[in-house]
Amino acid sequence: MSYEKYLVEHLRITILRLLLEQTDYTLNESLIADMSTEYGFSPSRDRVRNELYWLREQGLVELREPSGLAVATLTERGADVAAGRALAPGIKRPSPGR
């Protein structure tokens, strides 16, 4: 598997886990980009937005765009993938106990 594919799979699970940690399961693209740095990523907002659209296509997040800012909310399936209770192709499975 290529480095880029590993990176994408890790970024996607990181986004889902960041959403899972929120009390309302919701974050905007800017906060996701900033918070991802805590996990060793430095994605642009454009990269985050593209991954959010992909996650929406998979049914893992819902998106709305007030004032042009993408705001993501985790779906029930997205929470299952983030917690490792379900698998989704293209997303790294979290390690046990994390």
C-alpha positions as a Python dict, from the first residue, in 0.01 Angstrom:
ca = {
    (1, 'M'): (0, 0, 0),
    (2, 'S'): (131, 347, -84),
    (3, 'Y'): (217, 611, 174),
    (4, 'E'): (-64, 833, 43),
    (5, 'K'): (-320, 558, 93),
    (6, 'Y'): (-203, 501, 453),
    (7, 'L'): (-216, 875, 515),
    (8, 'V'): (-571, 906, 381),
    (9, 'E'): (-697, 608, 584),
    (10, 'H'): (-541, 749, 902),
    (11, 'L'): (-677, 1099, 838),
    (12, 'R'): (-1029, 964, 785),
    (13, 'I'): (-1033, 767, 1113),
    (14, 'T'): (-884, 1070, 1288),
    (15, 'I'): (-1167, 1290, 1161),
    (16, 'L'): (-1427, 1037, 1275),
    (17, 'R'): (-1266, 1004, 1618),
    (18, 'L'): (-1246, 1381, 1661),
    (19, 'L'): (-1620, 1398, 1591),
    (20, 'L'): (-1687, 1108, 1830),
    (21, 'E'): (-1511, 1299, 2111),
    (22, 'Q'): (-1747, 1597, 2084),
    (23, 'T'): (-2058, 1608, 2303),
    (24, 'D'): (-2272, 1700, 2001),
    (25, 'Y'): (-2062, 1491, 1754),
    (26, 'T'): (-2013, 1807, 1543),
    (27, 'L'): (-1711, 2010, 1427),
    (28, 'N'): (-1641, 2249, 1142),
    (29, 'E'): (-1369, 2193, 884),
    (30, 'S'): (-1143, 2460, 1034),
    (31, 'L'): (-1148, 2303, 1379),
    (32, 'I'): (-1090, 1957, 1233),
    (33, 'A'): (-785, 2084, 1044),
    (34, 'D'): (-646, 2249, 1359),
    (35, 'M'): (-723, 1957, 1591),
    (36, 'S'): (-569, 1705, 1349),
    (37, 'T'): (-226, 1848, 1425),
    (38, 'E'): (-247, 1683, 1769),
    (39, 'Y'): (-242, 1349, 1585),
    (40, 'G'): (54, 1426, 1359),
    (41, 'F'): (-136, 1562, 1059),
    (42, 'S'): (-127, 1908, 905),
    (43, 'P'): (-405, 1891, 646),
    (44, 'S'): (-527, 2199, 464),
    (45, 'R'): (-891, 2296, 506),
    (46, 'D'): (-940, 2197, 142),
    (47, 'R'): (-805, 1848, 217),
    (48, 'V'): (-1030, 1819, 521),
    (49, 'R'): (-1330, 1933, 317),
    (50, 'N'): (-1257, 1673, 47),
    (51, 'E'): (-1237, 1397, 309),
    (52, 'L'): (-1561, 1519, 469),
    (53, 'Y'): (-1736, 1493, 132),
    (54, 'W'): (-1599, 1139, 92),
    (55, 'L'): (-1713, 1046, 444),
    (56, 'R'): (-2059, 1186, 362),
    (57, 'E'): (-2076, 969, 48),
    (58, 'Q'): (-2008, 667, 271),
    (59, 'G'): (-2288, 768, 510),
    (60, 'L'): (-2049, 831, 799),
    (61, 'V'): (-2111, 1204, 844),
    (62, 'E'): (-2378, 1456, 759),
    (63, 'L'): (-2266, 1792, 621),
    (64, 'R'): (-2414, 2138, 617),
    (65, 'E'): (-2248, 2451, 491),
    (66, 'P'): (-2371, 2768, 660),
    (67, 'S'): (-2183, 3068, 520),
    (68, 'G'): (-1965, 2835, 309),
    (69, 'L'): (-1804, 2659, 606),
    (70, 'A'): (-1843, 2280, 608),
    (71, 'V'): (-1986, 2157, 939),
    (72, 'A'): (-1979, 1779, 994),
    (73, 'T'): (-2195, 1573, 1227),
    (74, 'L'): (-2118, 1208, 1291),
    (75, 'T'): (-2385, 955, 1193),
    (76, 'E'): (-2459, 641, 1392),
    (77, 'R'): (-2264, 434, 1139),
    (78, 'G'): (-1977, 683, 1159),
    (79, 'A'): (-1970, 642, 1537),
    (80, 'D'): (-1956, 264, 1494),
    (81, 'V'): (-1661, 293, 1254),
    (82, 'A'): (-1483, 543, 1481),
    (83, 'A'): (-1521, 307, 1778),
    (84, 'G'): (-1410, 1, 1580),
    (85, 'R'): (-1751, -169, 1600),
    (86, 'A'): (-1788, -158, 1220),
    (87, 'L'): (-1545, -164, 929),
    (88, 'A'): (-1544, 67, 629),
    (89, 'P'): (-1315, 27, 328),
    (90, 'G'): (-1076, 320, 294),
    (91, 'I'): (-1067, 393, 667),
    (92, 'K'): (-810, 261, 911),
    (93, 'R'): (-956, 49, 1186),
    (94, 'P'): (-870, 193, 1528),
    (95, 'S'): (-634, -2, 1749),
    (96, 'P'): (-787, -192, 2043),
    (97, 'G'): (-835, 17, 2354),
    (98, 'R'): (-810, 350, 2172),
}
